[in-house]
Short mmCIF file of C-alpha atoms in Angstrom, two decimals:
data_model
loop_
_atom_site.label_atom_id
_atom_site.label_comp_id
_atom_site.label_asym_id
_atom_site.label_seq_id
_atom_site.Cartn_x
_atom_site.Cartn_y
_atom_site.Cartn_z
CA UNK V 177 109.66 106.65 24.18
CA UNK V 178 108.34 103.71 22.14
CA UNK V 179 110.93 101.65 20.24
CA UNK V 180 110.18 100.52 16.68
CA UNK V 181 112.48 98.09 14.91
CA UNK V 182 112.19 97.67 11.13
CA UNK V 183 113.93 94.73 9.44
CA UNK V 184 114.62 95.40 5.78
CA UNK V 185 114.81 98.73 3.92
CA UNK V 186 112.98 97.62 0.81
CA UNK V 187 109.79 99.30 -0.37
CA UNK V 188 107.80 98.14 2.67
CA UNK V 189 110.33 98.93 5.37
CA UNK V 190 111.38 102.23 3.82
CA UNK V 191 107.82 103.55 3.60
CA UNK V 192 107.10 102.46 7.16
CA UNK V 193 110.16 104.33 8.41
CA UNK V 194 109.39 107.47 6.39
CA UNK V 195 105.95 107.86 7.98
CA UNK V 196 107.05 106.94 11.52
CA UNK V 197 110.16 109.13 11.49
CA UNK V 198 108.03 112.27 11.58
CA UNK V 199 106.96 111.41 15.13
CA UNK V 200 109.85 112.51 17.35
CA UNK V 201 108.45 110.52 20.29
CA UNK V 202 109.34 107.25 18.55
CA UNK V 203 112.81 105.72 18.48
CA UNK V 204 113.19 103.92 15.15
CA UNK V 205 115.84 101.34 14.30
CA UNK V 206 116.32 100.13 10.72
CA UNK V 207 118.27 96.90 10.21
CA UNK V 208 119.40 95.80 6.76
CA UNK V 209 122.29 93.62 5.57
CA UNK V 210 122.91 96.18 2.80
CA UNK V 211 123.62 99.88 3.31
CA UNK V 212 121.32 100.95 0.47
CA UNK V 213 117.71 100.89 -0.63
CA UNK V 214 117.45 99.18 -4.02
CA UNK V 215 114.87 100.10 -6.65
CA UNK V 216 114.44 96.50 -7.73
CA UNK V 217 112.06 97.04 -10.68
CA UNK V 218 114.98 98.55 -12.64
CA UNK V 219 117.56 95.97 -11.61
CA UNK V 220 117.32 94.23 -14.98
CA UNK V 221 118.54 97.46 -16.65
CA UNK V 222 121.78 97.30 -14.67
CA UNK V 223 122.18 93.66 -15.72
CA UNK V 224 121.72 94.61 -19.38
CA UNK V 225 123.96 97.70 -19.31
CA UNK V 226 121.14 100.26 -19.50
CA UNK V 227 121.82 101.89 -16.12
CA UNK V 228 124.63 102.11 -13.58
CA UNK V 229 124.38 100.58 -10.12
CA UNK V 230 124.26 103.96 -8.39
CA UNK V 231 121.29 105.04 -10.54
CA UNK V 232 118.90 102.66 -8.79
CA UNK V 233 120.36 102.47 -5.28
CA UNK V 234 120.40 105.07 -2.52
CA UNK V 235 122.19 104.97 0.87
CA UNK V 236 119.72 104.35 3.69
CA UNK V 237 121.56 106.69 6.03
CA UNK V 238 121.27 109.55 3.53
CA UNK V 239 117.50 109.15 3.38
CA UNK V 240 117.16 109.63 7.15
CA UNK V 241 120.11 111.94 7.83
CA UNK V 242 117.81 114.73 9.08
CA UNK V 243 115.82 112.48 11.42
CA UNK V 244 117.68 112.17 14.72
CA UNK V 245 115.20 109.58 16.01
CA UNK V 246 116.20 107.09 13.28
CA UNK V 247 119.19 104.77 13.67
CA UNK V 248 120.44 102.57 10.81
CA UNK V 249 122.46 99.38 11.33
CA UNK V 250 124.09 97.28 8.64
CA UNK V 251 123.52 93.88 10.27
CA UNK V 252 122.02 90.49 9.52
CA UNK V 253 119.14 89.25 11.66
CA UNK V 254 119.73 85.70 12.90
CA UNK V 255 116.96 85.14 15.47
CA UNK V 256 114.11 86.58 17.54
CA UNK V 257 112.90 86.40 21.12
CA UNK V 258 109.28 87.40 20.65
CA UNK V 259 108.38 86.93 24.32
CA UNK V 260 111.15 89.25 25.47
CA UNK V 261 110.69 91.54 22.43
CA UNK V 262 114.26 91.28 21.19
CA UNK V 263 115.76 91.06 17.70
CA UNK V 264 119.10 89.22 17.59
CA UNK V 265 121.56 90.09 14.82
CA UNK V 266 125.03 88.81 13.94
CA UNK V 267 126.58 91.52 16.12
CA UNK V 268 123.92 93.04 18.36
CA UNK V 269 120.58 92.80 20.16
CA UNK V 270 117.74 95.28 19.69
CA UNK V 271 114.71 95.57 21.96
CA UNK V 272 111.40 96.81 20.60
CA UNK V 273 107.84 97.76 21.41
CA UNK V 274 106.81 97.30 17.78
CA UNK V 275 108.54 95.13 15.20
CA UNK V 276 108.06 95.31 11.41
CA UNK V 277 109.52 92.42 9.39
CA UNK V 278 109.98 93.30 5.74
CA UNK V 279 112.96 91.30 4.51
CA UNK V 280 111.49 90.08 1.23
CA UNK V 281 112.03 86.88 -0.71
CA UNK V 282 114.90 84.92 -2.23
CA UNK V 283 115.29 82.93 -5.42
CA UNK V 284 113.67 79.49 -5.61
CA UNK V 285 115.25 76.72 -7.68
CA UNK V 286 112.62 74.23 -6.51
CA UNK V 287 115.13 71.89 -4.91
CA UNK V 288 117.60 72.02 -7.83
CA UNK V 289 120.23 74.02 -5.98
CA UNK V 290 122.98 72.66 -8.22
CA UNK V 291 121.52 74.84 -11.00
CA UNK V 292 122.59 78.03 -9.23
CA UNK V 293 126.10 78.08 -10.72
CA UNK V 294 124.80 77.56 -14.27
CA UNK V 295 121.74 79.81 -14.17
CA UNK V 296 122.29 82.88 -11.95
CA UNK V 297 119.31 84.88 -10.75
CA UNK V 298 118.66 88.60 -10.37
CA UNK V 299 117.81 89.80 -6.85
CA UNK V 300 120.49 92.38 -5.93
CA UNK V 301 123.22 94.63 -7.34
CA UNK V 302 125.85 91.92 -7.05
CA UNK V 303 123.69 89.60 -9.17
CA UNK V 304 123.14 92.37 -11.72
CA UNK V 305 126.86 93.03 -12.04
CA UNK V 306 127.61 89.33 -12.44
CA UNK V 307 124.91 88.96 -15.12
CA UNK V 308 126.19 92.00 -16.99
CA UNK V 309 129.68 90.49 -16.97
CA UNK V 310 128.30 87.17 -18.20
CA UNK V 311 126.21 88.69 -21.00
CA UNK V 312 128.94 91.01 -22.30
CA UNK V 313 131.60 88.31 -21.99
CA UNK V 314 129.52 86.02 -24.20
CA UNK V 315 129.96 88.43 -27.10
CA UNK V 316 133.68 88.85 -26.39
CA UNK V 317 134.21 85.08 -26.41
CA UNK V 318 132.13 84.65 -29.57
CA UNK V 319 134.21 87.33 -31.29
CA UNK V 320 137.49 85.45 -30.86
CA UNK V 321 136.50 81.81 -31.38
CA UNK V 322 136.91 80.06 -34.74
CA UNK V 323 134.58 77.21 -33.81
CA UNK V 324 131.10 77.71 -35.31
CA UNK V 325 129.37 75.54 -32.70
CA UNK V 326 131.10 77.35 -29.86
CA UNK V 327 130.19 80.73 -31.35
CA UNK V 328 126.56 79.64 -31.64
CA UNK V 329 126.59 78.59 -27.99
CA UNK V 330 127.99 81.95 -26.88
CA UNK V 331 125.36 83.81 -28.91
CA UNK V 332 122.45 81.85 -27.45
CA UNK V 333 120.78 83.42 -24.40
CA UNK V 334 118.20 81.48 -22.40
CA UNK V 335 115.93 83.18 -19.85
CA UNK V 336 113.88 80.80 -17.70
CA UNK V 337 110.64 82.27 -16.36
CA UNK V 338 107.96 84.25 -18.20
CA UNK V 339 107.03 86.70 -15.46
CA UNK V 340 107.78 90.45 -15.67
CA UNK V 341 111.46 90.00 -14.79
CA UNK V 342 112.01 87.33 -17.45
CA UNK V 343 110.12 89.30 -20.10
CA UNK V 344 111.98 92.54 -19.36
CA UNK V 345 115.35 90.78 -19.37
CA UNK V 346 114.60 89.05 -22.67
CA UNK V 347 113.45 92.29 -24.28
CA UNK V 348 116.49 94.20 -23.02
CA UNK V 349 118.92 91.58 -24.32
CA UNK V 350 117.07 91.55 -27.65
CA UNK V 351 117.35 95.32 -27.88
CA UNK V 352 121.03 95.14 -27.02
CA UNK V 353 121.78 92.62 -29.77
CA UNK V 354 119.66 94.38 -32.43
CA UNK V 355 120.78 97.94 -31.79
CA UNK V 356 123.39 98.65 -29.10
CA UNK V 357 126.02 96.08 -30.12
CA UNK V 358 125.08 95.69 -33.79
CA UNK V 359 128.17 97.49 -35.16
CA UNK V 360 130.65 96.97 -32.33
CA UNK V 361 132.19 93.68 -33.47
CA UNK V 362 134.12 92.58 -36.56
CA UNK V 363 133.91 88.78 -36.57
CA UNK V 364 130.33 88.31 -35.35
CA UNK V 365 126.95 89.89 -35.97
CA UNK V 366 125.19 90.28 -32.60
CA UNK V 367 121.88 90.64 -34.46
CA UNK V 368 122.08 86.92 -35.22
CA UNK V 369 121.98 86.08 -31.51
CA UNK V 370 119.35 83.61 -30.39
CA UNK V 371 117.30 84.69 -27.37
CA UNK V 372 114.85 82.20 -25.90
CA UNK V 373 112.33 82.93 -23.15
CA UNK V 374 111.13 79.72 -21.51
CA UNK V 375 107.90 79.44 -19.52
CA UNK V 376 106.57 76.21 -18.00
CA UNK V 377 102.89 77.25 -18.12
CA UNK V 378 100.79 78.03 -21.18
CA UNK V 379 101.45 81.80 -21.26
CA UNK V 380 103.85 84.50 -20.18
CA UNK V 381 102.77 87.40 -17.91
CA UNK V 382 99.79 85.37 -16.66
CA UNK V 383 98.21 88.18 -14.61
CA UNK V 384 97.71 90.40 -17.69
CA UNK V 385 94.79 90.48 -20.13
CA UNK V 386 95.24 87.98 -22.98
CA UNK V 387 95.28 90.73 -25.64
CA UNK V 388 98.14 92.48 -23.85
CA UNK V 389 99.98 89.15 -23.53
CA UNK V 390 99.68 88.63 -27.29
CA UNK V 391 100.99 92.15 -27.86
CA UNK V 392 103.95 91.47 -25.54
CA UNK V 393 104.79 88.27 -27.43
CA UNK V 394 104.74 90.12 -30.77
CA UNK V 395 106.96 92.88 -29.35
CA UNK V 396 109.43 90.28 -28.05
CA UNK V 397 109.49 88.51 -31.40
CA UNK V 398 110.21 91.82 -33.15
CA UNK V 399 113.39 91.99 -31.03
CA UNK V 400 114.37 88.46 -32.01
CA UNK V 401 113.13 86.76 -28.84
CA UNK V 402 111.61 83.29 -29.19
CA UNK V 403 108.89 82.61 -26.62
CA UNK V 404 108.56 78.96 -25.58
CA UNK V 405 105.54 78.21 -23.41
CA UNK V 406 104.54 74.82 -21.97
CA UNK V 407 108.26 74.09 -21.73
CA UNK V 408 109.42 72.54 -18.48
CA UNK V 409 113.16 72.68 -17.81
CA UNK V 410 114.39 69.30 -16.57
CA UNK V 411 118.14 69.87 -16.40
CA UNK V 412 120.72 72.68 -16.51
CA UNK V 413 124.46 72.12 -16.83
CA UNK V 414 127.61 73.44 -18.52
CA UNK V 415 126.23 72.68 -21.97
CA UNK V 416 122.89 74.41 -21.57
CA UNK V 417 119.26 73.61 -20.82
CA UNK V 418 117.34 70.38 -21.29
CA UNK V 419 113.61 70.54 -22.04
CA UNK V 420 112.27 67.02 -22.38
CA UNK V 421 114.45 65.38 -25.01
CA UNK V 422 115.70 68.66 -26.45
CA UNK V 423 118.94 70.37 -25.39
CA UNK V 424 119.48 74.09 -25.89
CA UNK V 425 123.21 74.76 -25.90
CA UNK V 426 123.88 78.10 -24.26
CA UNK V 427 126.68 79.79 -22.33
CA UNK V 428 124.32 82.35 -20.78
CA UNK V 429 121.33 81.04 -18.82
CA UNK V 430 119.35 83.33 -16.51
CA UNK V 431 116.94 82.14 -13.82
CA UNK V 432 113.76 84.19 -13.37
CA UNK V 433 111.40 81.32 -12.63
CA UNK V 434 110.49 81.54 -8.98
CA UNK V 435 110.86 82.98 -5.50
CA UNK V 436 110.33 81.79 -1.95
CA UNK V 437 110.21 83.38 1.47
CA UNK V 438 113.38 84.58 3.15
CA UNK V 439 114.91 81.75 5.27
CA UNK V 440 114.41 84.03 8.28
CA UNK V 441 110.76 82.92 8.33
CA UNK V 442 111.93 79.66 9.91
CA UNK V 443 112.53 81.72 13.06
CA UNK V 444 109.02 83.22 12.98
CA UNK V 445 106.08 81.31 14.53
CA UNK V 446 102.69 81.06 12.88
CA UNK V 447 101.05 79.56 9.82
CA UNK V 448 102.84 79.71 6.48
CA UNK V 449 101.82 79.10 2.88
CA UNK V 450 103.55 76.75 0.42
CA UNK V 451 106.04 79.49 -0.50
CA UNK V 452 106.95 79.90 3.17
CA UNK V 453 105.29 83.32 3.50
CA UNK V 454 103.73 84.24 6.84
CA UNK V 455 99.93 84.20 6.96
CA UNK V 456 99.13 87.49 8.71
CA UNK V 457 96.05 88.93 10.39
CA UNK V 458 93.80 91.53 8.76
CA UNK V 459 95.89 94.31 10.30
CA UNK V 460 99.12 92.63 9.01
CA UNK V 461 100.12 91.57 12.52
CA UNK V 462 101.56 88.19 13.44
CA UNK V 463 99.24 85.65 15.02
CA UNK V 464 99.53 85.78 18.85
CA UNK V 465 101.94 88.75 18.62
CA UNK V 466 99.92 91.91 17.89
CA UNK V 467 102.99 94.14 18.20
CA UNK V 468 104.80 92.28 15.37
CA UNK V 469 103.92 93.03 11.74
CA UNK V 470 104.95 91.21 8.55
CA UNK V 471 104.68 93.19 5.31
CA UNK V 472 105.73 93.08 1.67
CA UNK V 473 106.76 89.94 -0.19
CA UNK V 474 107.06 88.02 3.08
CA UNK V 475 103.38 88.43 3.98
CA UNK V 476 100.52 86.18 2.85
CA UNK V 477 97.49 88.47 2.86
CA UNK V 478 94.22 87.57 1.18
CA UNK V 479 91.83 90.14 -0.25
CA UNK V 480 88.68 89.24 -2.18
CA UNK V 481 89.72 85.60 -2.10
CA UNK V 482 93.13 86.23 -3.70
CA UNK V 483 96.61 86.49 -2.19
CA UNK V 484 98.16 89.89 -2.84
CA UNK V 485 101.14 89.66 -5.23
CA UNK V 486 104.70 90.34 -4.14
CA UNK V 487 105.08 93.67 -5.92
CA UNK V 488 106.33 97.08 -4.86
CA UNK V 489 102.93 98.86 -4.66
CA UNK V 490 101.63 96.23 -2.20
CA UNK V 491 104.70 96.59 0.03
CA UNK V 492 104.54 100.39 -0.07
CA UNK V 493 100.86 100.54 0.88
CA UNK V 494 101.36 97.97 3.65
CA UNK V 495 104.31 99.91 5.03
CA UNK V 496 102.34 103.16 5.17
CA UNK V 497 99.34 101.36 6.70
CA UNK V 498 101.37 99.79 9.53
CA UNK V 499 103.09 103.10 10.26
CA UNK V 500 99.76 104.94 10.53
CA UNK V 501 98.33 102.10 12.63
CA UNK V 502 101.21 102.41 15.12
CA UNK V 503 100.88 106.20 15.27
CA UNK V 504 97.13 105.85 15.92
CA UNK V 505 97.58 103.12 18.54
CA UNK V 506 100.11 105.23 20.42
CA UNK V 507 97.36 107.86 20.67
CA UNK V 508 94.94 105.24 22.05
CA UNK V 509 92.92 104.65 18.89
CA UNK V 510 91.62 101.27 17.70
CA UNK V 511 93.18 99.31 14.87
CA UNK V 512 91.75 99.14 11.37
CA UNK V 513 91.93 96.53 8.60
CA UNK V 514 94.38 96.79 5.72
CA UNK V 515 92.89 97.14 2.26
CA UNK V 516 95.00 97.21 -0.87
CA UNK V 517 94.15 99.70 -3.60
CA UNK V 518 95.14 98.15 -6.93
CA UNK V 519 96.61 100.84 -9.20
CA UNK V 520 97.25 98.38 -12.03
CA UNK V 521 100.26 96.60 -13.50
CA UNK V 522 102.75 97.18 -16.28
CA UNK V 523 105.75 95.65 -18.00
CA UNK V 524 108.21 97.00 -20.53
CA UNK V 525 109.62 95.01 -23.43
CA UNK V 526 111.92 97.53 -25.07
CA UNK V 527 112.20 100.94 -26.69
CA UNK V 528 108.65 102.28 -27.17
CA UNK V 529 107.33 98.83 -26.31
CA UNK V 530 105.37 98.14 -23.11
CA UNK V 531 102.00 96.98 -21.81
CA UNK V 532 99.95 98.45 -18.99
CA UNK V 533 96.67 97.47 -17.37
CA UNK V 534 95.03 100.06 -15.12
CA UNK V 535 91.56 98.98 -14.02
CA UNK V 536 89.60 98.66 -17.29
CA UNK V 537 92.16 100.69 -19.22
CA UNK V 538 94.53 98.58 -21.31
CA UNK V 539 97.52 100.27 -22.94
CA UNK V 540 100.30 99.03 -25.19
CA UNK V 541 103.06 100.44 -27.34
CA UNK V 542 104.46 103.97 -26.98
CA UNK V 543 101.74 105.29 -24.62
CA UNK V 544 102.23 102.36 -22.23
CA UNK V 545 106.01 102.83 -22.44
CA UNK V 546 105.78 106.53 -21.51
CA UNK V 547 103.42 105.64 -18.66
CA UNK V 548 105.90 103.03 -17.43
CA UNK V 549 108.73 105.59 -17.52
CA UNK V 550 106.76 108.22 -15.59
CA UNK V 551 105.69 105.77 -12.87
CA UNK V 552 109.20 104.45 -12.35
CA UNK V 553 110.78 107.90 -12.27
CA UNK V 554 108.18 109.03 -9.72
CA UNK V 555 108.98 106.19 -7.32
CA UNK V 556 112.77 106.36 -7.61
CA UNK V 557 114.46 107.48 -4.39
CA UNK V 558 116.54 110.65 -4.62
CA UNK V 559 116.35 113.66 -6.95
CA UNK V 560 119.82 112.96 -8.39
CA UNK V 561 118.84 109.40 -9.28
CA UNK V 562 115.73 110.62 -11.09
CA UNK V 563 117.71 113.12 -13.17
CA UNK V 564 120.46 110.62 -14.02
CA UNK V 565 117.99 107.94 -15.06
CA UNK V 566 116.03 110.38 -17.25
CA UNK V 567 119.25 111.47 -18.96
CA UNK V 568 120.40 107.87 -19.45
CA UNK V 569 117.07 106.85 -20.95
CA UNK V 570 116.97 109.93 -23.19
CA UNK V 571 120.49 109.19 -24.46
CA UNK V 572 119.62 105.56 -25.10
CA UNK V 573 116.39 106.50 -26.89
CA UNK V 574 118.05 109.04 -29.20
CA UNK V 575 121.26 107.14 -29.96
CA UNK V 576 120.21 103.47 -29.47
CA UNK V 577 123.32 103.13 -27.29
CA UNK V 578 123.82 102.05 -23.69
CA UNK V 579 126.54 103.64 -21.63
CA UNK V 580 127.13 101.08 -18.88
CA UNK V 581 128.71 98.32 -21.00
CA UNK V 582 131.51 97.60 -18.53
CA UNK V 583 132.89 94.18 -17.60
CA UNK V 584 134.02 94.56 -13.99
CA UNK V 585 135.92 91.99 -11.88
CA UNK V 586 135.92 89.57 -14.79
#
């Protein structure tokens, strides 16, 4: 019986395991430091009180409960012995015939690690809960202060990074201040909050068509979001953010400006790009180790002269490809080359506001928003999660309210 070890139960690892688990002649081991699969594209909605944590997370063991050939271990990988085909964790050792590494990326502060405590990021459920606490607490503190400058600081929200995560966070906070919290307070008017989205380059959402970018900017501005491009952050501290000679005083700063490869890549041989991602072969295998595959955000794979982006569809297709490759190789068939099929990209700004680019089709507004909803519901893990999310979104759409406005472990 061949042994397959999968590190990471994100989109890549999960899809690999789902395909392989159907072959009872394979013994599959999934290792993840969390006990759940996280639907990361909706993480920002937990941070902005739109959804609950359990709506976008699903226990890994529950997914594979009916597959006796799948074992799940909540462990942290610390090292490898590629020659002996062993994965070393903080509490165990796992031998393998095939190894799939899909442990994703981490936040990148570009050497300014002292900024972490002032500008938290959004990569997991713990981050989302902390951000939700921070955002909601800002309004609570503004409500009870008598100092105008202090109140202004509490009601200023700065999001650094104009990619999809930054845009969606900014739009969600804008929607919260304009609608959800508008009548909840007595001493402040949340609609007067200042929300600033900062991007160092000359445009937000750089991979989208320029007309869709312009539409996104207008939609953000309609929610009270100021978009600052060509604005390089030079310092972050207790007072706020410095951009050149200008200081933005803010009590809530969110970092969505960059990612880098998981530190585990330091234990993996082979060529790496400037982000630390592993440069893989055409079949996604590791150089000199054909039985080891790197997929998802951790893999540097070029197609048509461009590096594939670190997004869920890429990881999902790579996971399925590697699984099918292993199943074919076990039967004695030759390997094939991975080819990514681009289904398009989309981003949501707020209620009935989104942009989508699918091949030559460019959508915006309500149609793009509905498309975004359908795609995300389709890819959510678990029937219960899909139903709960649909109900939450329907309630929010009809009432302009959000039900997860809880400050936990303040």
